[in-house]
Coordinates of C-alpha atoms and ligand atoms in Angstrom, one line a residue:
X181 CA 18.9 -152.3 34.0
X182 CA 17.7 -155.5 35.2
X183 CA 19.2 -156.6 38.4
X184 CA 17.9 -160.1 38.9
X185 CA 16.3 -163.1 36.6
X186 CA 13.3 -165.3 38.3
X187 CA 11.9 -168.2 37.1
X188 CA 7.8 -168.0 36.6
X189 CA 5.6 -170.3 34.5
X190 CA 5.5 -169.4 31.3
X191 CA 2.3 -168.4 31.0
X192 CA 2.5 -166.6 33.9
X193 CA 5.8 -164.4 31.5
X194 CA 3.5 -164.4 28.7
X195 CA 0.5 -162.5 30.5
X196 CA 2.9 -159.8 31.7
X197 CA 4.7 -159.4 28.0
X198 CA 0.6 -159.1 26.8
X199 CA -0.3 -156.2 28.8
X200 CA 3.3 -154.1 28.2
X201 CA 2.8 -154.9 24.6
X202 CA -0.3 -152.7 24.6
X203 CA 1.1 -149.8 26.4
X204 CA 0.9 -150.5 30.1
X205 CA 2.9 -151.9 32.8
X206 CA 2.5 -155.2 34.4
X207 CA 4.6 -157.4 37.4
X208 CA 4.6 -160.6 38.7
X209 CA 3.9 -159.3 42.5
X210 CA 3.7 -160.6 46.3
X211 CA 3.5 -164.9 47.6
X212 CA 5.3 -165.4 43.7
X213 CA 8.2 -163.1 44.2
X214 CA 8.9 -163.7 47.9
X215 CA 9.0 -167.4 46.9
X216 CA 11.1 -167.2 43.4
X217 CA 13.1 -165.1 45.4
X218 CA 14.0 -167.9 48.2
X219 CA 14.0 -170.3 45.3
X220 CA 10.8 -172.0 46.1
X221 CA 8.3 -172.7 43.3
X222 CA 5.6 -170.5 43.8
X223 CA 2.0 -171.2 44.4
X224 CA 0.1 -169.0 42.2
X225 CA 1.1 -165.9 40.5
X226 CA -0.5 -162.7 40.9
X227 CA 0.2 -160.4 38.5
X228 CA -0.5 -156.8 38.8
X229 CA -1.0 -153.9 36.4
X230 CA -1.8 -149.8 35.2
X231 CA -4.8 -151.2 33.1
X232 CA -7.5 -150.8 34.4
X233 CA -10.5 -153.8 34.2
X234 CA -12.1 -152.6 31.2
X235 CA -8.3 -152.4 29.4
X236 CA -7.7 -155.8 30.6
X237 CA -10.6 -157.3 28.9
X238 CA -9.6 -155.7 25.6
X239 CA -5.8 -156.9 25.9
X240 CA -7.2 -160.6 27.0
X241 CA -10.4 -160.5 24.8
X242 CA -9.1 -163.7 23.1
X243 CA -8.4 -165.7 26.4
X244 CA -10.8 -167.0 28.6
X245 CA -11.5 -164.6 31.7
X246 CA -13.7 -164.9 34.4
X247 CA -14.3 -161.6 36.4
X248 CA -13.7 -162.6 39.7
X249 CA -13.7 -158.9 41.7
X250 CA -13.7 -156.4 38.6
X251 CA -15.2 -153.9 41.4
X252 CA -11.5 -154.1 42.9
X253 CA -10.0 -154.6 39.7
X254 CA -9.4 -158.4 39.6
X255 CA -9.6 -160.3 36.5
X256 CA -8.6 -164.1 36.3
X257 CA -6.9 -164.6 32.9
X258 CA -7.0 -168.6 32.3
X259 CA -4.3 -170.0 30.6
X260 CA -3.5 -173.9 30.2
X261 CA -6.7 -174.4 32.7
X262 CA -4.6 -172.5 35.6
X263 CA -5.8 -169.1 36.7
X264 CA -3.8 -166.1 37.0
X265 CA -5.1 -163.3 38.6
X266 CA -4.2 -159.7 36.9
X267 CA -5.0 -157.1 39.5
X268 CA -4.9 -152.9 38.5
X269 CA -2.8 -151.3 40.8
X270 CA -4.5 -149.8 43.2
X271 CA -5.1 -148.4 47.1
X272 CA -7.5 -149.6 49.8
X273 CA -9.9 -147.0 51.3
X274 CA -10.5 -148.4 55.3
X275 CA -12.1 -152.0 56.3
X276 CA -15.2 -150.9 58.0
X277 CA -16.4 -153.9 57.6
X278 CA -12.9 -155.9 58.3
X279 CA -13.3 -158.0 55.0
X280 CA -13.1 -155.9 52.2
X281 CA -11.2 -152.3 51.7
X282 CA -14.5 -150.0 51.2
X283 CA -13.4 -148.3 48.5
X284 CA -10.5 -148.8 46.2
X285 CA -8.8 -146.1 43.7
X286 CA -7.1 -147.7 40.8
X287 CA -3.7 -145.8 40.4
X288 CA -1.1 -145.7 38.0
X289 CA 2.5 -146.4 39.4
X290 CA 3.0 -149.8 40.7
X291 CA 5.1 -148.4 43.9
X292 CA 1.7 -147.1 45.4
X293 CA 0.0 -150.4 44.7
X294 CA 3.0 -151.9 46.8
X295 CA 2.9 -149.5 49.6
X296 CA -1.2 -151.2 50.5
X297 CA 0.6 -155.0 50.9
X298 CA 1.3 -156.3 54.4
X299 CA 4.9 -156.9 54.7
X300 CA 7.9 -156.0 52.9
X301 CA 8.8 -159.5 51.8
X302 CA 5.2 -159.5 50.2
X303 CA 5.7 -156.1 48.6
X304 CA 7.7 -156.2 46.2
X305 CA 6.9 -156.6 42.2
X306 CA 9.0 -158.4 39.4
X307 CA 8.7 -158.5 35.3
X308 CA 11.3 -159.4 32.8
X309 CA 12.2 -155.8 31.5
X310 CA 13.0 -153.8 34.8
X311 CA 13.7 -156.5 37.0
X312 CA 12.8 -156.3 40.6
X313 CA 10.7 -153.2 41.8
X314 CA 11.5 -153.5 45.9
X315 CA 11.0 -150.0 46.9
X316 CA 10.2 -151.5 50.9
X317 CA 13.9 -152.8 50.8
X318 CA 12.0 -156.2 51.1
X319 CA 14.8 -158.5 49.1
X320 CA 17.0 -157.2 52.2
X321 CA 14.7 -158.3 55.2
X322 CA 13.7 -161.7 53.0
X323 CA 17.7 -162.2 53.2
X324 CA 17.8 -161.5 56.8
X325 CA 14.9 -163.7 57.6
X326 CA 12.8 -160.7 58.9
X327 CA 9.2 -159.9 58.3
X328 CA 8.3 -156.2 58.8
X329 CA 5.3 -154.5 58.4
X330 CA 5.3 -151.7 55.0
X331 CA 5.2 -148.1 57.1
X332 CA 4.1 -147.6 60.5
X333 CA 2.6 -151.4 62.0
X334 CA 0.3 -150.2 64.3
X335 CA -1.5 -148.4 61.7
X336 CA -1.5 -151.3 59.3
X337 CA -2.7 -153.6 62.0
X338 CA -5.4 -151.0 62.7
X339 CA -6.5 -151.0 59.2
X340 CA -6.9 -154.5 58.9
X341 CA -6.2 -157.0 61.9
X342 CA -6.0 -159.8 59.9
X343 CA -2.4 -158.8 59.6
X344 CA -1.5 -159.9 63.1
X345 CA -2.4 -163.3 62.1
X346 CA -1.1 -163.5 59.0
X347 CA 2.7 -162.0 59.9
X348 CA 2.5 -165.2 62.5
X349 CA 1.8 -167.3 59.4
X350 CA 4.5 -166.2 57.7
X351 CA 6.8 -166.7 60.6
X352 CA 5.4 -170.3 61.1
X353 CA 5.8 -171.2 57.7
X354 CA 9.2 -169.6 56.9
X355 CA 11.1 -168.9 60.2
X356 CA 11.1 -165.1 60.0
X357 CA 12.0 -163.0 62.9
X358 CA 9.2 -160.9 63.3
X359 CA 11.4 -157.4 63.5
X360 CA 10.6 -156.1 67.1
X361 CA 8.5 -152.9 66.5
X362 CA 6.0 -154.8 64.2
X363 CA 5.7 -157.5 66.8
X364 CA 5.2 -155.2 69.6
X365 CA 2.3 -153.6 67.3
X366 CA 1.0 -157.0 66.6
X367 CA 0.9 -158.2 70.2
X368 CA -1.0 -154.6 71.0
X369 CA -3.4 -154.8 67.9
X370 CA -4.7 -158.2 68.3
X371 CA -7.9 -157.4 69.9
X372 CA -9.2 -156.2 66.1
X373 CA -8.9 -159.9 65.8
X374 CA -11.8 -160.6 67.0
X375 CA -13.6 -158.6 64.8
X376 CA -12.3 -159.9 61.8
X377 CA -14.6 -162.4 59.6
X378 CA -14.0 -166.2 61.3
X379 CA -13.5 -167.3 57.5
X380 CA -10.3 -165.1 57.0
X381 CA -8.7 -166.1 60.6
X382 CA -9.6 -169.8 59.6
X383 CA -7.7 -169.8 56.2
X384 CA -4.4 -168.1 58.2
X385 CA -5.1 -170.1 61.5
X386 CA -4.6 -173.5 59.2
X387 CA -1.9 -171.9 57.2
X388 CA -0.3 -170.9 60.4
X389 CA -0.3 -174.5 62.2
X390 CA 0.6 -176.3 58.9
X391 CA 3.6 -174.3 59.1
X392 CA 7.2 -176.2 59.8
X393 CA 7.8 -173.8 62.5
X394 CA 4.3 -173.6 64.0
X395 CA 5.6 -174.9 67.6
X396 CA 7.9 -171.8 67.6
X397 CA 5.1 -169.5 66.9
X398 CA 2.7 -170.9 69.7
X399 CA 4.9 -170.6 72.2
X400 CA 6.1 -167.4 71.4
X401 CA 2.3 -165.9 71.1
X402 CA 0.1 -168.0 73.4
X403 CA -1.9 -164.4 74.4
X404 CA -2.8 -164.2 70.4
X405 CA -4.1 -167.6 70.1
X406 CA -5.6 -167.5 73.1
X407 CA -7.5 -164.7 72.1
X408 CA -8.9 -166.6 69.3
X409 CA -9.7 -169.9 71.0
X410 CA -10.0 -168.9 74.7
X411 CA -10.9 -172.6 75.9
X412 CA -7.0 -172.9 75.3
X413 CA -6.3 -170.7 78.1
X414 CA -6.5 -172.8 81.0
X415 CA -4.0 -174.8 79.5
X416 CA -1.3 -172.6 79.3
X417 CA 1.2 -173.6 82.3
X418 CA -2.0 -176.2 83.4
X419 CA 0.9 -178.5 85.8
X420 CA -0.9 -182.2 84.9
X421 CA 0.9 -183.5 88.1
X422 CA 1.3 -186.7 86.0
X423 CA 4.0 -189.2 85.6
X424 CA 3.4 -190.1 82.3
X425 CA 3.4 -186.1 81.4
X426 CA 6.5 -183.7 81.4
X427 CA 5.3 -180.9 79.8
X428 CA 2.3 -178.7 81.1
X429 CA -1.3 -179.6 78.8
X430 CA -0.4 -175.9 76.5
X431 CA 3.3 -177.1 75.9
X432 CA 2.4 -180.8 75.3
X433 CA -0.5 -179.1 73.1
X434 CA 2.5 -177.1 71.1
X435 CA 4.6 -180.8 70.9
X436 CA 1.6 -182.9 69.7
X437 CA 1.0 -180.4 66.9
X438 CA 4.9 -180.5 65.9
X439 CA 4.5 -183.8 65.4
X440 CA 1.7 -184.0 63.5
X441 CA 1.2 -184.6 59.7
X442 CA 0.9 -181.3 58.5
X443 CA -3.2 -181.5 57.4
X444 CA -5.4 -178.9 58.8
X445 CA -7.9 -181.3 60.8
X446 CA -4.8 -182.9 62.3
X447 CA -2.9 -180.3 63.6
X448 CA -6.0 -178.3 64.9
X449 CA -6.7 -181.8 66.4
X450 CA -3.6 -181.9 68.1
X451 CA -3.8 -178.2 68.9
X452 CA -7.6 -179.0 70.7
X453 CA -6.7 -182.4 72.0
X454 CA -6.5 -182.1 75.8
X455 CA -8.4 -178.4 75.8
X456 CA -11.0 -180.3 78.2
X457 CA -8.2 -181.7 80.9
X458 CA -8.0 -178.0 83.2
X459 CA -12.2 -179.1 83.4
X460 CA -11.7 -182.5 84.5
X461 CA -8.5 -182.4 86.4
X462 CA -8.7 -184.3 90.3
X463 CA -5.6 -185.2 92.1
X464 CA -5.7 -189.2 94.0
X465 CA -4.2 -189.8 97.8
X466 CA -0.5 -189.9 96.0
X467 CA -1.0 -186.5 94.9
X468 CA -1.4 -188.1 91.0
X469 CA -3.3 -185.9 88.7
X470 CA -5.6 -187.7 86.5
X471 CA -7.9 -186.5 83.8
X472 CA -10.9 -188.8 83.8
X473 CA -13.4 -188.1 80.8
X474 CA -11.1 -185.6 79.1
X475 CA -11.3 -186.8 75.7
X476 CA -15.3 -186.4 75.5
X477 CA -15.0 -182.9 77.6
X478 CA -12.4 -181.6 75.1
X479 CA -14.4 -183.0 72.1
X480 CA -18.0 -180.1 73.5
X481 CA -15.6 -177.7 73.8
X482 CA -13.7 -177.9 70.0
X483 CA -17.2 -178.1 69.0
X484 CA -17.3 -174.4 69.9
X485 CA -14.6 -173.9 68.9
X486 CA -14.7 -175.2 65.6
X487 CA -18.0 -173.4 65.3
X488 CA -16.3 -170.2 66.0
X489 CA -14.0 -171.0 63.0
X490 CA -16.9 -171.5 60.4
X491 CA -15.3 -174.9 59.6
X492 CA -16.3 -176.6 56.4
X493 CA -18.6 -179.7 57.5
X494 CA -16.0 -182.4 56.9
X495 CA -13.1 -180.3 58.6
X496 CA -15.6 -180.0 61.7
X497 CA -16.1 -183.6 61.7
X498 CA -12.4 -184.9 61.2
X499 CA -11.4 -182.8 63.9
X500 CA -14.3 -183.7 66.9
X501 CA -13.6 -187.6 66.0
X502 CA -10.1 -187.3 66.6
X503 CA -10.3 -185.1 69.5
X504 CA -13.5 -187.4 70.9
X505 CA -11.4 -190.3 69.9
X506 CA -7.4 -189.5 70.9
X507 CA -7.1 -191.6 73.5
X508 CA -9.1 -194.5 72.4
X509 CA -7.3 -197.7 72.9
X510 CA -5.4 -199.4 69.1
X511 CA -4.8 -202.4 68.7
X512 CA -2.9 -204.2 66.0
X513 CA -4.7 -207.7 65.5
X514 CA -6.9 -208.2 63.1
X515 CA -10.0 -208.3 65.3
X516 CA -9.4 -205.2 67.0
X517 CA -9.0 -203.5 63.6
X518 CA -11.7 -204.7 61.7
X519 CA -13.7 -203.4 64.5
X520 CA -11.9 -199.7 64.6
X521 CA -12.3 -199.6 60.4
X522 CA -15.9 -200.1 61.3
X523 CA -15.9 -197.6 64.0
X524 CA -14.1 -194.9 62.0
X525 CA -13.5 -195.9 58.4
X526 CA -10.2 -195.7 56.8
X527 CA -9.2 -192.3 56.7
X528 CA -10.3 -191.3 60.0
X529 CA -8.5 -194.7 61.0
X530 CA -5.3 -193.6 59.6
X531 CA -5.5 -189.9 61.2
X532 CA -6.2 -191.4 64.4
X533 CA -3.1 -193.6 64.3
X534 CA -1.0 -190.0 63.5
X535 CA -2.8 -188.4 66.4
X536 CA -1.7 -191.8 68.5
X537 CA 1.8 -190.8 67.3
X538 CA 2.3 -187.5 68.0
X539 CA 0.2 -187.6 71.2
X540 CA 2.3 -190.4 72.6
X541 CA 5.8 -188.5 71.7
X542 CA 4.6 -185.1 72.9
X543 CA 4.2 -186.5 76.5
X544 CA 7.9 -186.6 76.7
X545 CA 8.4 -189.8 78.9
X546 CA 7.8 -192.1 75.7
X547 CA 10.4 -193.3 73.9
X548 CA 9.8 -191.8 70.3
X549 CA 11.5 -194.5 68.6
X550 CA 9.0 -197.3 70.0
X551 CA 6.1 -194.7 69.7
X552 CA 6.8 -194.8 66.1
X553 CA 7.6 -198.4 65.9
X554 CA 4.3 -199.3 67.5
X555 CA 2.4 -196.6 65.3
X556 CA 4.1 -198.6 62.1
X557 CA 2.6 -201.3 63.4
X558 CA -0.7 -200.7 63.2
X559 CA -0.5 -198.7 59.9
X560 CA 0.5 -202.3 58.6
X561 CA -2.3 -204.0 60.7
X562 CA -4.4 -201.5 59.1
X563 CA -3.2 -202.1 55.6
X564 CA -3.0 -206.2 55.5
X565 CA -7.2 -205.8 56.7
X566 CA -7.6 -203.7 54.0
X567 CA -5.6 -205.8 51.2
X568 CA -7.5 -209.0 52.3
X569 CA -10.7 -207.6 51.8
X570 CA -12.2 -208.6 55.0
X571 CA -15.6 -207.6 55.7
X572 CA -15.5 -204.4 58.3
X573 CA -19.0 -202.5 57.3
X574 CA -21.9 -203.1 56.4
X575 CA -22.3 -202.7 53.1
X576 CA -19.8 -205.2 52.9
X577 CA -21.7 -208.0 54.5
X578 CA -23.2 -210.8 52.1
X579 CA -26.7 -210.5 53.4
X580 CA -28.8 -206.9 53.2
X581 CA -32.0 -206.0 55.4
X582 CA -33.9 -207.1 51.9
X583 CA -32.1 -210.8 52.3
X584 CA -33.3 -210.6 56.0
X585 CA -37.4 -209.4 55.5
X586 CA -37.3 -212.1 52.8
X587 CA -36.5 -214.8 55.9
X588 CA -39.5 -213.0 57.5
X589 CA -37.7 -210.1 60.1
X590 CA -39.9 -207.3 59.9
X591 CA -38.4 -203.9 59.0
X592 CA -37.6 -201.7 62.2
X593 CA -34.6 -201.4 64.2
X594 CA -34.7 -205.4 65.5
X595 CA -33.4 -206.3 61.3
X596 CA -30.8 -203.1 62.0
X597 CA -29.5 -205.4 65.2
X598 CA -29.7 -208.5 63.7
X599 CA -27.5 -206.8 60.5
X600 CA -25.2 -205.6 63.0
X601 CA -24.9 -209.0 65.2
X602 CA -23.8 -210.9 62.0
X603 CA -21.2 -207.8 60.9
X604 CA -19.7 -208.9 64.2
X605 CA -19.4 -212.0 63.8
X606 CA -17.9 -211.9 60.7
X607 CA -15.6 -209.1 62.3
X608 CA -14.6 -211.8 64.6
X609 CA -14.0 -215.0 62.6
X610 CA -16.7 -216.9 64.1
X611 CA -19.0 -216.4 60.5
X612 CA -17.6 -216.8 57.2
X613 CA -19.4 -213.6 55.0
X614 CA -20.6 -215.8 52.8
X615 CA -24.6 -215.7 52.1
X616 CA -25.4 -219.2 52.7
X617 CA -23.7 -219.2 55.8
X618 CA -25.4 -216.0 56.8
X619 CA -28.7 -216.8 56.1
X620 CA -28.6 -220.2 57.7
X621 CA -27.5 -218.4 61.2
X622 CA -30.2 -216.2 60.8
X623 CA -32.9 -219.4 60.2
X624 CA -31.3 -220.9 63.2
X625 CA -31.7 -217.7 65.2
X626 CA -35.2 -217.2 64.4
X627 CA -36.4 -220.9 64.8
X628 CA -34.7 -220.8 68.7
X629 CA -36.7 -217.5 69.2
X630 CA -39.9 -219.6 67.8
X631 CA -39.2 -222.2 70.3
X632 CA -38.5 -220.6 73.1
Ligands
ATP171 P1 0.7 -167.6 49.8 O1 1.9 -168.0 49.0 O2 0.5 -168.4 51.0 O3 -0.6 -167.5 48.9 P2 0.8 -164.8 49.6 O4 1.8 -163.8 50.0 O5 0.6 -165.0 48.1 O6 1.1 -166.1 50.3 P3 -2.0 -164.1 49.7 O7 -2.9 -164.2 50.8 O8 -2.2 -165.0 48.5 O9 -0.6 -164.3 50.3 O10 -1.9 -162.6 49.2 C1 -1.3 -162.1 48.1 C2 -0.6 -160.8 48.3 O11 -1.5 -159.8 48.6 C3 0.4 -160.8 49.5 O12 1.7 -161.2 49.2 C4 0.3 -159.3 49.9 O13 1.2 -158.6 49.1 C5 -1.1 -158.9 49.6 N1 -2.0 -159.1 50.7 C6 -2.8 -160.1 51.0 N2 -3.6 -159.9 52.1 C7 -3.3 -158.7 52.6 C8 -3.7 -157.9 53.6 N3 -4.7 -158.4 54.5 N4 -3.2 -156.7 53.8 C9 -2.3 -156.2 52.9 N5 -1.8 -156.9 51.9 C10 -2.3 -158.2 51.7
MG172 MG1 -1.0 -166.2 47.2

């Protein structure tokens, strides 16, 4: 008997009712279920199956497939231009290499194929006919708000260590309990982190801080994080001896990333933002502690960090300006703006104003109310430059280095100053960027420098 109804895409339904029409079974199965189940619409839907590759081809030889891992028995069935990846139940030999299971075995009874997943709230399989297949009493733990490792934890953090980061994932992003024996296991099998591929621990790390309950998770597991990012461990209880600071640099850390936007290069940001302040930490005659140079001090050492990661390029980037840059002074007149949108450019503009933010609240002496009042403030600074279309870069300027050779400047870095001299001065009102007007400073620059 069926004993519950979810809702999945259609498509998603009409995969599943393919493969049982030709004689084998198929589910709906992990992220999709756990999240139908709390009533959340899910992200992708894995589906899961008895046939094996080659069946799977036959059954969807009218679709378009791409064969993403048919070695572990992955097929992507596209329907509507949204992929759906059909899986053959199966069980993982070991991770020697801590990426992929070395061997698999394709099986037949979906039960085994749930007994390899992670935790019970991921392992647990749904189609239309027989309802929900939850033979790790998942449904129960997902209603209790507990994750739980399938079987014994410290052999399934062993087998892949990935685990430890991904069950604080899930508790960052869903407020689970982690259940006390798997988070004894976890805290003991973290080590195998750091033999885990950077790429994998990236993809959870950025899950993990995105998550609404993040905060609760880094101050709950500072010895797993610091593990990762060990530059972080100085931090952790680091007193600032600061007015302006309640909170020690690893719990203000923990604050700033709460009240971030939840984007991977900010909260890693906020999570690296003061990580060079234990380096650079002196105390004045009123036994003040100061933090002189932090800012460019934290920014080498997320470089590492963010190297250790194996961050995309424009992650990398994001996250070292707004670390270099977090305690850069904003300002919202016009002049000051232009000149920070030509510093940073828009986006990195904007970020830095919601690092501004969440810095500023996480000291806990500011008044958040004003923080945010002040941060509105230059958003709308930052947006009236923008709709007048004033002149910030230099692409924007009226006159190009051609323009300039043509008035006789030779090529070389002199034209680059003189480019940037009148960007200024446009920045600053005291040049209209307007060719004519542009041109005739330059003529006037370069007939004083003949004179003189
Ligand atoms: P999300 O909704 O964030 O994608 P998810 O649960 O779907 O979460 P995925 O990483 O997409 O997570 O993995 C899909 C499913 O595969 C999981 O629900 C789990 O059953 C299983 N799984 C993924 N990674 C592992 C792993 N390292 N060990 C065991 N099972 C895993
Ligand atoms: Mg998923």
């Amino acid at each position: 008997m069926k004993n519950i109804d979810l809702h999945l895409p259609q498509d998603a339904l009409d995969i599943i009712s393919e493969l049982i029409a030709a004689g084998f079974t198929a589910y709906a199965v992990g992220g999709c279920v756990r999240d139908a189940l709390m009533g959340l619409p899910p992200k992708d839907v894995d589906i899961c199956t008895s046939a094996t590759p080659e069946e799977m081809k036959r059954v969807f030889s009218a679709s378009h497939v791409v064969e993403t891992g048919l070695k572990h028995g992955t097929l992507t069935v596209m329907r509507h231009h949204t992929p759906y990846e059909v899986t053959t139940f199966r069980l993982d030999g070991a991770y020697t290499d801590r990426r992929h299971p070395d061997s698999v075995r394709f099986v037949t009874d979906v039960r085994e194929d749930l007994a390899r997943r992670d935790f019970t709230v991921n392992a647990m399989a749904w189609n239309p006919d027989e309802g929900l297949v939850d033979a790790f009493h998942g449904r129960e733990d997902l209603a209790a708000g507990v994750l739980r490792c399938v079987g014994d934890p410290v052999t399934r953090f062993t087998e892949d260590a990935l685990r430890v980061m991904r069950a604080l994932r899930f508790a960052a992003v869903y407020g689970f309990q982690i259940d006390p024996e798997t988070d004894q296991a976890a805290r003991r099998m973290a080590p195998g982190l750091l033999q885990v591929a950077a790429e994998r621990i990236r993809v959870e790390l950025a899950k993990l801080l995105c998550g609404w309950y993040a905060g609760r998770i880094l101050r709950a597991y500072p010895d797993i994080l610091t593990l990762l990012i060990p530059e972080l461990k100085p931090c952790v209880g680091f007193d600032q001896r600061n007015p302006h600071h309640l909170w020690d640099v690893w719990e203000h850390s923990v604050r700033a990333v709460e009240n971030a936007p939840a984007t991977e290069p900010l909260r890693l940001a906020m999570l690296l933002h003061d990580i060079g302040k234990p380096d650079t930490f002196t105390v004045d005659e009123q036994g003040v502690g100061h933090f002189y140079g932090h800012p460019k001090r934290s920014a080498e050492l997320a470089e590492a960090v963010c190297d250790r990661l194996k961050l995309d390029t424009a992650t990398r980037e994001r996250v070292l300006l707004l670390v270099r840059h977090h305690d850069e002074a904003l300002r919202p007149e016009r002049r000051a703006m232009l000149r920070a949108l030509n510093r940073h450019g828009e986006a990195a503009l904007r970020d830095l104003i919601a690092v501004r933010q969440a810095d500023a609240i996480a000291t806990g002496t500011a008044d958040p109310a004003e923080v945010r009042a002040a941060c509105d403030g230059l958003l709308r600074a930052l947006d009236e430059a923008l709709a007048s279309e004033a002149c910030f870069s230099l692409r924007q300027l009226a006159v190009n280095g051609q323009d300039l050779i043509r008035l006789g400047l030779k090529p070389g870095p002199a034209l680059g100053e003189t480019l940037n001299g009148l960007l200024q001065a446009v920045m600053d009102g005291a040049l209209p960027n307007e060719r004519e007007a542009l041109v005739g400073a330059v003529k006037a620059q370069l007939s004083q420098a003949q004179r003189s």
